[in-house]
CSV table of C-alpha atoms in Angstrom, one decimal:
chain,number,residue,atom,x,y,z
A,744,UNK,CA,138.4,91.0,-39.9
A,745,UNK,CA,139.9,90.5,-36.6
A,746,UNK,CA,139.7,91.5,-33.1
A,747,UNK,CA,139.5,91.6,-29.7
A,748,UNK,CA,136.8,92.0,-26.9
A,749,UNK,CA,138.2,92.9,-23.8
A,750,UNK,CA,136.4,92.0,-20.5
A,751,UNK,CA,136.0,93.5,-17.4
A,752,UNK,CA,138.7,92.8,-14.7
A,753,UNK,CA,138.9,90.2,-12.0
A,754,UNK,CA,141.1,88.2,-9.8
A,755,UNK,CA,141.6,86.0,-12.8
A,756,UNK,CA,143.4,88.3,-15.4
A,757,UNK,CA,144.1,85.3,-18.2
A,758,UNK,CA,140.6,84.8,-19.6
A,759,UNK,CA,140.0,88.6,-19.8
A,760,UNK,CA,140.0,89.2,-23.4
A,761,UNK,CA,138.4,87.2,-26.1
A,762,UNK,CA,139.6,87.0,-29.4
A,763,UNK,CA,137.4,86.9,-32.8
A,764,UNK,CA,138.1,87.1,-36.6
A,765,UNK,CA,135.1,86.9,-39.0
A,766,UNK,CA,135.7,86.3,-42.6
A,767,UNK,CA,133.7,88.1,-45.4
A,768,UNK,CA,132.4,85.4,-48.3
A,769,UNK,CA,133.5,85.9,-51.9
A,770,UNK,CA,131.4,86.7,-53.9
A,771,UNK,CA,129.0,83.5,-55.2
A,772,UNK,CA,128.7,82.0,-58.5
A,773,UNK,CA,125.0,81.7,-59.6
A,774,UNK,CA,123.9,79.5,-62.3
A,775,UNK,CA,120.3,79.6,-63.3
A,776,UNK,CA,119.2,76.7,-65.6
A,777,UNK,CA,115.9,78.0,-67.9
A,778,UNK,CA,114.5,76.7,-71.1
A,779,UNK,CA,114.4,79.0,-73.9
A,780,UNK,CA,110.6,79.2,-73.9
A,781,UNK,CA,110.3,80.0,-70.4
A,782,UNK,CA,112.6,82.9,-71.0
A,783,UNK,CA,109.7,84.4,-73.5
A,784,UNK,CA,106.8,83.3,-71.3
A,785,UNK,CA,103.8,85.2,-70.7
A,786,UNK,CA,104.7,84.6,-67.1
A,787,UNK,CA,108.2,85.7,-66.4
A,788,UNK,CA,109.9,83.7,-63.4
A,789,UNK,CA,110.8,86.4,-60.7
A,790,UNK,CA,113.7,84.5,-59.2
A,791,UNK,CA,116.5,86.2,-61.6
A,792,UNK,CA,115.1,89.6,-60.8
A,793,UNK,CA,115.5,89.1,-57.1
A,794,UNK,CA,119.0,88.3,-57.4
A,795,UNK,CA,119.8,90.5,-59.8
A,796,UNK,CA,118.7,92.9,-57.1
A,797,UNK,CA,120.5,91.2,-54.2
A,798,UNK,CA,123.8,91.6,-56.6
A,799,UNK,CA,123.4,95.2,-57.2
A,800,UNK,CA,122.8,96.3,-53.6
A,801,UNK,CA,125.6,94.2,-52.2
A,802,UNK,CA,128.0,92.4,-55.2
A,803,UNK,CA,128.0,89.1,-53.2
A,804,UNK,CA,126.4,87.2,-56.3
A,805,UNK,CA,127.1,86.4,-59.7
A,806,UNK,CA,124.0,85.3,-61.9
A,807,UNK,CA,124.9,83.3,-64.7
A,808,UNK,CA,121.8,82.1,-67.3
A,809,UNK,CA,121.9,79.3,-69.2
A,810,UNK,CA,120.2,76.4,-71.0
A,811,UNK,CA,120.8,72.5,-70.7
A,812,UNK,CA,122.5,73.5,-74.4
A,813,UNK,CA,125.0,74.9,-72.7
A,814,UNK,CA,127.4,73.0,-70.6
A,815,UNK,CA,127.1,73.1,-66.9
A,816,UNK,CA,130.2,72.3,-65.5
A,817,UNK,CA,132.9,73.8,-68.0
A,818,UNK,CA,135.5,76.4,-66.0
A,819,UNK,CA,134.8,77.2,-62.5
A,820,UNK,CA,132.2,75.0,-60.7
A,821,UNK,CA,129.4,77.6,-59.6
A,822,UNK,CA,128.5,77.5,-55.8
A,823,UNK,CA,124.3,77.1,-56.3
A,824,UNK,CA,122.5,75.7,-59.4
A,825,UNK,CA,118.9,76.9,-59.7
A,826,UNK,CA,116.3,74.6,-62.2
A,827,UNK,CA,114.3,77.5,-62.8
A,828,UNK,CA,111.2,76.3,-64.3
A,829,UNK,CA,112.5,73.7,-66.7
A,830,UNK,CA,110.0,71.3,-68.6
A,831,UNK,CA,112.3,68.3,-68.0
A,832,UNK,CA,115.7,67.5,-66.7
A,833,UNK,CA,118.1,64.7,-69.0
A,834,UNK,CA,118.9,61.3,-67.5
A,835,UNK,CA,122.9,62.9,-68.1
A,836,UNK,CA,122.1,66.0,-66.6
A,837,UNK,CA,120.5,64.6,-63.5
A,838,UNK,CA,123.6,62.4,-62.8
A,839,UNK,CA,125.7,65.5,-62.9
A,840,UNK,CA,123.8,67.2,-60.2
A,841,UNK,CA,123.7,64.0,-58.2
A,842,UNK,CA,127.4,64.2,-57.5
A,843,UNK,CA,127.6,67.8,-57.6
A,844,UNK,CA,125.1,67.8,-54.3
A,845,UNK,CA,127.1,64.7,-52.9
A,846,UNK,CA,130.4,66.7,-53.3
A,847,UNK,CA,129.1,69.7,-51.6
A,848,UNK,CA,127.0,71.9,-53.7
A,849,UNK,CA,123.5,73.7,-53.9
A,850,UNK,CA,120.8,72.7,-55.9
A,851,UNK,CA,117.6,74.5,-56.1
A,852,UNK,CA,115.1,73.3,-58.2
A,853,UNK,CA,111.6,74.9,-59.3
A,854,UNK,CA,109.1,73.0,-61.8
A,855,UNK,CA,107.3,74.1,-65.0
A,856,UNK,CA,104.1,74.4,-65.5
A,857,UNK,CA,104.8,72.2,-68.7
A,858,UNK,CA,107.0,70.2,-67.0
A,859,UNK,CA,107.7,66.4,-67.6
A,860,UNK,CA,106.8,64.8,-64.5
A,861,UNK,CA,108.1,61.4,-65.0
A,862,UNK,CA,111.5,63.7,-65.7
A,863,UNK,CA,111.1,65.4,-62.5
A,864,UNK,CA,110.8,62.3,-60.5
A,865,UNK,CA,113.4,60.3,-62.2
A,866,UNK,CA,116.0,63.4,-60.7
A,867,UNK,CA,113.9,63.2,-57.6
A,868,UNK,CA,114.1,59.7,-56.7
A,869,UNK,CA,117.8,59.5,-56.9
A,870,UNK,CA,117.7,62.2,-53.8
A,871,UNK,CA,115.7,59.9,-51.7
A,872,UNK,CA,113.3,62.9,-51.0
A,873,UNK,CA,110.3,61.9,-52.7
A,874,UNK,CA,108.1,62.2,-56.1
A,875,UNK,CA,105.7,64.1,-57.9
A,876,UNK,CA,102.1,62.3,-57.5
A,877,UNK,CA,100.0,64.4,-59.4
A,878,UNK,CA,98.9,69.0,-60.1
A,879,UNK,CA,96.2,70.8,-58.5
A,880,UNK,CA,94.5,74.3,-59.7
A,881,UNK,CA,94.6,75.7,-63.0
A,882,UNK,CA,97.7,77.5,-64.1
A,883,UNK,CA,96.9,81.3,-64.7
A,884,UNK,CA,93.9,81.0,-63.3
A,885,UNK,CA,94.2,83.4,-60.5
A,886,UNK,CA,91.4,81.4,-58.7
A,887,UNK,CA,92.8,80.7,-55.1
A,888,UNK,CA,92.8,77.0,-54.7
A,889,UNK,CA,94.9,77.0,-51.4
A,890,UNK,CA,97.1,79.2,-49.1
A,891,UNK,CA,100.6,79.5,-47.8
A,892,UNK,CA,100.6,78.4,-43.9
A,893,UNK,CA,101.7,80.9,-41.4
A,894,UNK,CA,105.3,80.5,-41.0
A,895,UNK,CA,107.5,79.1,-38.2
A,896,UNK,CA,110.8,79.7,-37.0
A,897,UNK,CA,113.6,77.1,-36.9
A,898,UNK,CA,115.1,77.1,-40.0
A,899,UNK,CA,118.3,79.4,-41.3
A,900,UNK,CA,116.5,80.8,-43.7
A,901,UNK,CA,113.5,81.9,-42.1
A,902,UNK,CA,115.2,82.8,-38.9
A,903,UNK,CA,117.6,85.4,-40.6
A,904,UNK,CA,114.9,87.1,-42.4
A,905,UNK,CA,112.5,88.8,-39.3
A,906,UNK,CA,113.8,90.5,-36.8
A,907,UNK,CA,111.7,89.5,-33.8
A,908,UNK,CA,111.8,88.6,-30.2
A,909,UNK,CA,112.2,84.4,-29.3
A,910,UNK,CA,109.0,82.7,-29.1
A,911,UNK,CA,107.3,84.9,-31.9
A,912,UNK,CA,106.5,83.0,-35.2
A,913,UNK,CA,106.6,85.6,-37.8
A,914,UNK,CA,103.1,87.9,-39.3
A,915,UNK,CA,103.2,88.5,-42.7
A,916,UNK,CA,100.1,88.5,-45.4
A,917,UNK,CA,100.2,85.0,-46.8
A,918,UNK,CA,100.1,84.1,-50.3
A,919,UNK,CA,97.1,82.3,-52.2
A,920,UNK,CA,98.3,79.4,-54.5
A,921,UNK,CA,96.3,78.8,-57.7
A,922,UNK,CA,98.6,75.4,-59.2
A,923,UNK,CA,100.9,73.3,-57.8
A,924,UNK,CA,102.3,69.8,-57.7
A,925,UNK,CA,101.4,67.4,-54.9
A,926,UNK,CA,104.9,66.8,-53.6
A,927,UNK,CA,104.7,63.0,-52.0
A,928,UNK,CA,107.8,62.8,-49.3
A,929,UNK,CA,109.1,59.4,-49.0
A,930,UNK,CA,109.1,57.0,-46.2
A,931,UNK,CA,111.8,58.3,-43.7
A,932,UNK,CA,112.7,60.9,-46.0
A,933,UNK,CA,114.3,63.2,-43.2
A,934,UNK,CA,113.5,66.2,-46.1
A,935,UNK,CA,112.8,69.7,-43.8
A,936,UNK,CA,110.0,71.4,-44.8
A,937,UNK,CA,110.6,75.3,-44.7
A,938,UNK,CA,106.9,76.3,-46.2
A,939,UNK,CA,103.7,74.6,-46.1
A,940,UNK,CA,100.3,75.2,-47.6
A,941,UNK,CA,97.5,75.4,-45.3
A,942,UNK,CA,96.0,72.1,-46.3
A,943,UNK,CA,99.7,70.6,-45.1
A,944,UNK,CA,100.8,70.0,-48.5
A,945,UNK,CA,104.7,70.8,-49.2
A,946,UNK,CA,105.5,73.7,-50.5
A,947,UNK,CA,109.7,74.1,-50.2
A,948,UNK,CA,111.4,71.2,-48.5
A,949,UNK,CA,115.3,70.7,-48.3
A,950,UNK,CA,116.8,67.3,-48.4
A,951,UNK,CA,120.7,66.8,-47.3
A,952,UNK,CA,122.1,64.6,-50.0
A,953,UNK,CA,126.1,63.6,-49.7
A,954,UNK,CA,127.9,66.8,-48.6
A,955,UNK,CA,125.6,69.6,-50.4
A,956,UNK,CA,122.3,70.8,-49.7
A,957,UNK,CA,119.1,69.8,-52.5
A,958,UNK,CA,115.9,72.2,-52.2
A,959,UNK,CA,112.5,71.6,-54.2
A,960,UNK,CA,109.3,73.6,-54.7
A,961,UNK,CA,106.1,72.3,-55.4
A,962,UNK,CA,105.1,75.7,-57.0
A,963,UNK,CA,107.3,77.9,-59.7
A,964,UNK,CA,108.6,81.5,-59.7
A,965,UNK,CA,106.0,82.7,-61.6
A,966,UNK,CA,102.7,84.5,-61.6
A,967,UNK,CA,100.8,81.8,-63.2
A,968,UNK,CA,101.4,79.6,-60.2
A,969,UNK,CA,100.5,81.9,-57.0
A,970,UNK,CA,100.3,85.8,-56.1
A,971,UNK,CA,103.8,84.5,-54.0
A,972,UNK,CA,105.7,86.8,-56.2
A,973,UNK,CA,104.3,90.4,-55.2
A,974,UNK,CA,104.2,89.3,-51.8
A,975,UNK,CA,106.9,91.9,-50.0
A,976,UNK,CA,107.7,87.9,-48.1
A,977,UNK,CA,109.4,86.0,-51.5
A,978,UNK,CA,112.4,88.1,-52.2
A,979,UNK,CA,113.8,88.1,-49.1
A,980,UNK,CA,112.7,84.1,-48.6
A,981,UNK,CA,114.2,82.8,-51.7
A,982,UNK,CA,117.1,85.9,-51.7
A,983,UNK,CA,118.3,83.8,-48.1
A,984,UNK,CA,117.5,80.2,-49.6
A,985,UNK,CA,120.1,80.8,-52.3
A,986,UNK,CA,122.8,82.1,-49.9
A,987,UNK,CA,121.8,79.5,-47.3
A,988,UNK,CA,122.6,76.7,-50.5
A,989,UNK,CA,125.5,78.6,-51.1
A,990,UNK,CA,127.0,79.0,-47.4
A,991,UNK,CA,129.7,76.5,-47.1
A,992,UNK,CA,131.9,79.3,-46.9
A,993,UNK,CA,130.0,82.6,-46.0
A,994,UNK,CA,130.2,84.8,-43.1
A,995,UNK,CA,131.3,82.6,-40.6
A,996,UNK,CA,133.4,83.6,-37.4
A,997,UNK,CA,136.7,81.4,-37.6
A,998,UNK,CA,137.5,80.2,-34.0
A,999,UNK,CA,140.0,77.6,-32.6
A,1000,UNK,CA,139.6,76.8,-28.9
A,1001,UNK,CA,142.9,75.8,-27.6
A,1002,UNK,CA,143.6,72.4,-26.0
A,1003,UNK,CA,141.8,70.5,-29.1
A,1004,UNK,CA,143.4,69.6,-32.0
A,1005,UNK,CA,143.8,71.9,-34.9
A,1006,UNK,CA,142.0,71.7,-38.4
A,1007,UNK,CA,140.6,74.0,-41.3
A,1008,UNK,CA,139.1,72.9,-44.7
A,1009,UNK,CA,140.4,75.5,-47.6
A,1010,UNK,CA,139.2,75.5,-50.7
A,1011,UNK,CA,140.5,73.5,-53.6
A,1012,UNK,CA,144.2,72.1,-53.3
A,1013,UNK,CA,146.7,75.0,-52.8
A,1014,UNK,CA,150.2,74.1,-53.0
A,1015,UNK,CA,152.5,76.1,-50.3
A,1016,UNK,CA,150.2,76.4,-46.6
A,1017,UNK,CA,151.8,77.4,-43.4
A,1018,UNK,CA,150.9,78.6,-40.6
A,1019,UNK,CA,151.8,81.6,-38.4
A,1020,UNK,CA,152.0,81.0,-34.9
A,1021,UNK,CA,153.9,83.2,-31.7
A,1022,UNK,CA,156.3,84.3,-34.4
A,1023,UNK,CA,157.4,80.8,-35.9
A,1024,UNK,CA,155.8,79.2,-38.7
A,1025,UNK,CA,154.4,75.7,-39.0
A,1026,UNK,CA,153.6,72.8,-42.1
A,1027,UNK,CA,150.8,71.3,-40.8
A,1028,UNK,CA,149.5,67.7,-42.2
A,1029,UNK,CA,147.6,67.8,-45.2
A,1030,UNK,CA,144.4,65.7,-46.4
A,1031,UNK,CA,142.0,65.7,-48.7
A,1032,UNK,CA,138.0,65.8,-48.4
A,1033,UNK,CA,135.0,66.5,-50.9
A,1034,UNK,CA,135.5,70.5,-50.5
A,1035,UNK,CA,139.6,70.6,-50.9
A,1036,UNK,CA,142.3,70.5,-48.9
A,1037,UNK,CA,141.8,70.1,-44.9
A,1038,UNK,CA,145.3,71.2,-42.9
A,1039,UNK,CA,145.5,69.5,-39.1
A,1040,UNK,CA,147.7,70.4,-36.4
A,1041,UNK,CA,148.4,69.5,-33.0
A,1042,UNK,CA,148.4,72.3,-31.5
A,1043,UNK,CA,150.6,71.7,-28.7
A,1044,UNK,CA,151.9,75.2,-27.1
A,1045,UNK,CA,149.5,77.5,-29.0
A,1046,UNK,CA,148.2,80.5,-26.7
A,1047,UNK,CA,145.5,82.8,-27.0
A,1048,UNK,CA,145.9,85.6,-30.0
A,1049,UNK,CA,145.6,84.7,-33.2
A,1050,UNK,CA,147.6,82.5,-35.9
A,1051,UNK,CA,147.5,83.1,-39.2
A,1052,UNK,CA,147.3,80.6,-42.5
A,1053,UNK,CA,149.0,81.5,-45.4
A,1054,UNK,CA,147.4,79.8,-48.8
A,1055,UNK,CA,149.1,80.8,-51.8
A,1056,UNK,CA,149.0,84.2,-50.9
A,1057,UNK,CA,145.6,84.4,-49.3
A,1058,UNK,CA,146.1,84.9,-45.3
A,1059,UNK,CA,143.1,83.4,-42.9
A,1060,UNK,CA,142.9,84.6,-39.2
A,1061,UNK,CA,141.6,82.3,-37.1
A,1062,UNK,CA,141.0,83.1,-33.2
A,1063,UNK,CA,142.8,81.6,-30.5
A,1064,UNK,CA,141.1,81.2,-27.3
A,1065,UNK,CA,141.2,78.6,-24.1
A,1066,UNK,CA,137.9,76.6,-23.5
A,1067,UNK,CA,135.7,78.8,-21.4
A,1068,UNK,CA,135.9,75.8,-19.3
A,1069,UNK,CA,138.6,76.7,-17.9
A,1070,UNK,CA,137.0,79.7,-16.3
A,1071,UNK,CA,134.2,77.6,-14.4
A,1072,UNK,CA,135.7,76.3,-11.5
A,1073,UNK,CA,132.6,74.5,-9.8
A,1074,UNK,CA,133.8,71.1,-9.1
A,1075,UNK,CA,132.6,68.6,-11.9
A,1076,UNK,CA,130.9,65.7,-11.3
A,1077,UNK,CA,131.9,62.1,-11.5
A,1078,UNK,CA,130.4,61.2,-15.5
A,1079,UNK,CA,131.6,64.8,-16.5
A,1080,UNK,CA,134.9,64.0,-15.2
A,1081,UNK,CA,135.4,60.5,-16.5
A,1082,UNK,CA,134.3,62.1,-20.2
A,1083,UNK,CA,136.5,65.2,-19.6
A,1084,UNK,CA,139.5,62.4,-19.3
A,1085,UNK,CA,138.6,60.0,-21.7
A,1086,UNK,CA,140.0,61.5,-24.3
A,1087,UNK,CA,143.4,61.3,-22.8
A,1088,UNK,CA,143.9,58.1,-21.1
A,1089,UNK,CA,142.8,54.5,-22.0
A,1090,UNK,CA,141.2,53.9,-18.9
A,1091,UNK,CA,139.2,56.2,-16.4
A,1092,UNK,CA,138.2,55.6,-12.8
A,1093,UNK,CA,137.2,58.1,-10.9
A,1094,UNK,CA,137.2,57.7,-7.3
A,1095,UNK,CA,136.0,60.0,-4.5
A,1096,UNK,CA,138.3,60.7,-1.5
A,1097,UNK,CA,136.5,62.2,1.5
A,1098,UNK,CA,138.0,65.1,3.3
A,1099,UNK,CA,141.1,64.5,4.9
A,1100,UNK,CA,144.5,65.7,6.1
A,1101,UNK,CA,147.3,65.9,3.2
A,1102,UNK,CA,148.8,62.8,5.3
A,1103,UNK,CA,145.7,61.0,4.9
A,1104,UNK,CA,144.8,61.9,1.3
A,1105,UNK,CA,149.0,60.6,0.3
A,1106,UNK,CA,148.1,57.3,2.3
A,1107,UNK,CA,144.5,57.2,0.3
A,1108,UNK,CA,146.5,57.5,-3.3
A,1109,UNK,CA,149.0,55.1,-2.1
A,1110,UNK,CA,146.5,52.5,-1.3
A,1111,UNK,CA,145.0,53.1,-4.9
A,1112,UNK,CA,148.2,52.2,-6.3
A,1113,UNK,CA,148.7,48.9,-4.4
A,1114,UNK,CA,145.0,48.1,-5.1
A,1115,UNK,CA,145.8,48.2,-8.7
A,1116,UNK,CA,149.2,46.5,-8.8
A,1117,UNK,CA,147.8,43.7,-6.6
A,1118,UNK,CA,145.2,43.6,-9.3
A,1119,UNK,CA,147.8,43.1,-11.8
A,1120,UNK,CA,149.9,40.4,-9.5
A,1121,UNK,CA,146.7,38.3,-9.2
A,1122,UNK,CA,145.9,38.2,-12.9
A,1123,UNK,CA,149.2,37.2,-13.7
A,1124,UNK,CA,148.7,34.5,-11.6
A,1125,UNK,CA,146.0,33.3,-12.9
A,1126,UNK,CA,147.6,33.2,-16.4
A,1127,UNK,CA,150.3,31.7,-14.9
A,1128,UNK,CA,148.2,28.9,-13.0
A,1129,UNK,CA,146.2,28.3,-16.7
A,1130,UNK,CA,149.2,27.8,-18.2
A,1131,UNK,CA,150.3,25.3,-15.9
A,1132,UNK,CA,147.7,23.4,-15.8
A,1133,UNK,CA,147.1,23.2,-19.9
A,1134,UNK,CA,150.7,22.3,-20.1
A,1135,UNK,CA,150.5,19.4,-17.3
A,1136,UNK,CA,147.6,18.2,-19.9
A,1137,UNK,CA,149.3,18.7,-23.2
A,1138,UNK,CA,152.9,16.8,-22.1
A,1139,UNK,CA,153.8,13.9,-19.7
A,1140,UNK,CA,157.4,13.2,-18.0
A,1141,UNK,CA,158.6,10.1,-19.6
A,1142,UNK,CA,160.6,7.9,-17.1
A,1143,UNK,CA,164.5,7.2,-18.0
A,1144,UNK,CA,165.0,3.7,-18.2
């Protein structure tokens, strides 16, 4: 989607309209990992209802179930994986999902309350996030052994969920917990945690491993484990964490401020990419990162509008607009404008000149310029004078007889 915001009038007429394009995701590939048994439990997990939900009301998920039977990674690579209460994760599985974080995917991963817990922190150590130490409660017990804490802005997913003014942490009835793991974080783990317990234990923490996103729970989807689940506050927590794994490439707004170099990542490797520009079309450089194909341009000449990239038949808008910089014109001060021209020139000095006439300011830059060739004249010299004198050491006249 594209367009244009135009604002109101002033003596300045070329920063008056602002240009936007937002682009809508596709739709995401799901793929829930569950163990046959949990599939018939007493205690069905709630997870694959709630997106089952979320993909009815808005068709931006596709929910895939499967076992560790079935393969993972055959066909398209899905965009989240969610271990959904299983009792233990394989040594070869766990590798897998190790590079499929690193290379920029999602992995959410909830226990069982069966679950093998040298397993789990086999697959847990290789994150660098932490381990399993030990459970506390009964499962099914419904006997209230702790409580959610009250929640606290700052995070993505939490943030996007209430809609409330800044400085208000959200008010919603808290869930007890009757069983859950003790979830140890390691030492300078910089793990996030989203949801605590009153008695600080974690509850969901995310960890950034490689170029993805890895999220555990210390509790599972289930009734068994908490009354979390018919609490109106899990849907719409664990509905978000699942497109928040999955947002490498969902509604974003797709802005290029002119002046900097140009650069997009696209997905996979597409063969023929151009892009449109003032009516003339451009091959810009190609390269290759974790995601796919990143395209990088110069940029030189673009103006504000909108240029278009073409990628084997799918078109991206992507906004064109000058750095808002340009329509601040209070006078910078000396470290702003040394890092403002840093970027462009080996060497920045900035100098102050006070107020004078235009004969006086031309007799100012002048003297700048002799100052630095003189500065150039007299280290010459210098090398010339070492030279010299290391060569009157080195080599002796010999006399002709």
């Amino acid at each position: 989607l594209a367009g244009s915001f135009l604002l109101e009038g002033d003596e300045m007429t070329f920063d008056n309209r602002r240009y936007f394009s937002v682009r809508i995701p596709d739709a995401r590939h799901i793929l829930v990992v569950q163990d046959e048994a949990d599939r018939e439990s007493s205690f069905p997990s709630y997870l694959v209802p709630v997106l089952d939900a979320g993909r009815a009301d808005n068709g931006l998920l596709e929910v895939s179930r499967v076992t560790w039977e079935e393969s993972l990674f055959e066909g398209d690579q899905p965009d989240v994986i969610i271990l959904d209460g299983v009792d233990r994760i394989p040594d070869y599985a766990a590798d897998n999902l190790i590079r499929y974080v690193q290379g920029g995917g999602g992995v959410l991963f909830l226990p069982s309350a069966n679950g093998d817990m040298r397993s789990y922190n086999r697959f847990l150590e290789h994150t660098g996030l932490g381990r399993f130490e030990d459970v506390e409660g009964s499962y099914g017990s419904f006997s209230v052994i702790d409580r959610l804490a009250p929640l606290e802005r700052g995070h993505p997913v939490l943030d996007e969920i209430f809609d409330i003014t800044d400085g208000e942490d959200p008010t919603v009835n808290l869930p007890g917990i009757f069983y859950q793991y003790r979830l140890d974080l390691q030492d300078g783990s910089d793990g996030y945690r989203l949801l605590d317990t009153e008695n600080g234990n974690p509850v969901l923490v995310e960890q950034s491993f490689g170029e993805g996103r890895f999220m555990v729970s210390s509790i599972g989807a289930d009734a068994g484990w908490s009354d979390f689940p018919v609490k109106p506050v899990f849907a719409p927590i664990f509905y978000r964490t699942v497109h928040y794994l999955a947002d490498s490439e969902n509604l974003r707004l797709m802005e290029h401020t002119l002046g900097n170099r140009f650069e997009l990542q696209l997905d996979g490797i597409p063969e023929d990419v151009s892009i449109e520009i003032d009516g003339r079309q451009i091959y810009p450089e190609r390269g290759s990162s974790f995601q796919g194909l990143v395209i990088r341009d110069p940029a030189r000449g673009w103006s504000p509008g909108f240029a278009g990239v073409a990628a084997d038949g799918e078109k991206i808008n992507i906004a064109l607009n000058p750095d808002t910089m340009e329509s601040d014109f209070a006078a910078l001060e000396e470290r702003e404008m040394e890092e403002l021209l840093d970027d462009h020139f080996l060497n920045v000095s900035v100098q102050k000149v006070p107020d004078s006439s235009p004969e006086e300011f031309g007799e100012e830059v002048q003297a700048g310029y002799s100052r630095e060739l003189w500065y150039w004249f007299i280290t010459g010299a210098l090398i010339l004078l070492l030279t010299e004198s290391v060569t009157a050491r080195l080599f002796k006249a010999e006399s002709i007889q």
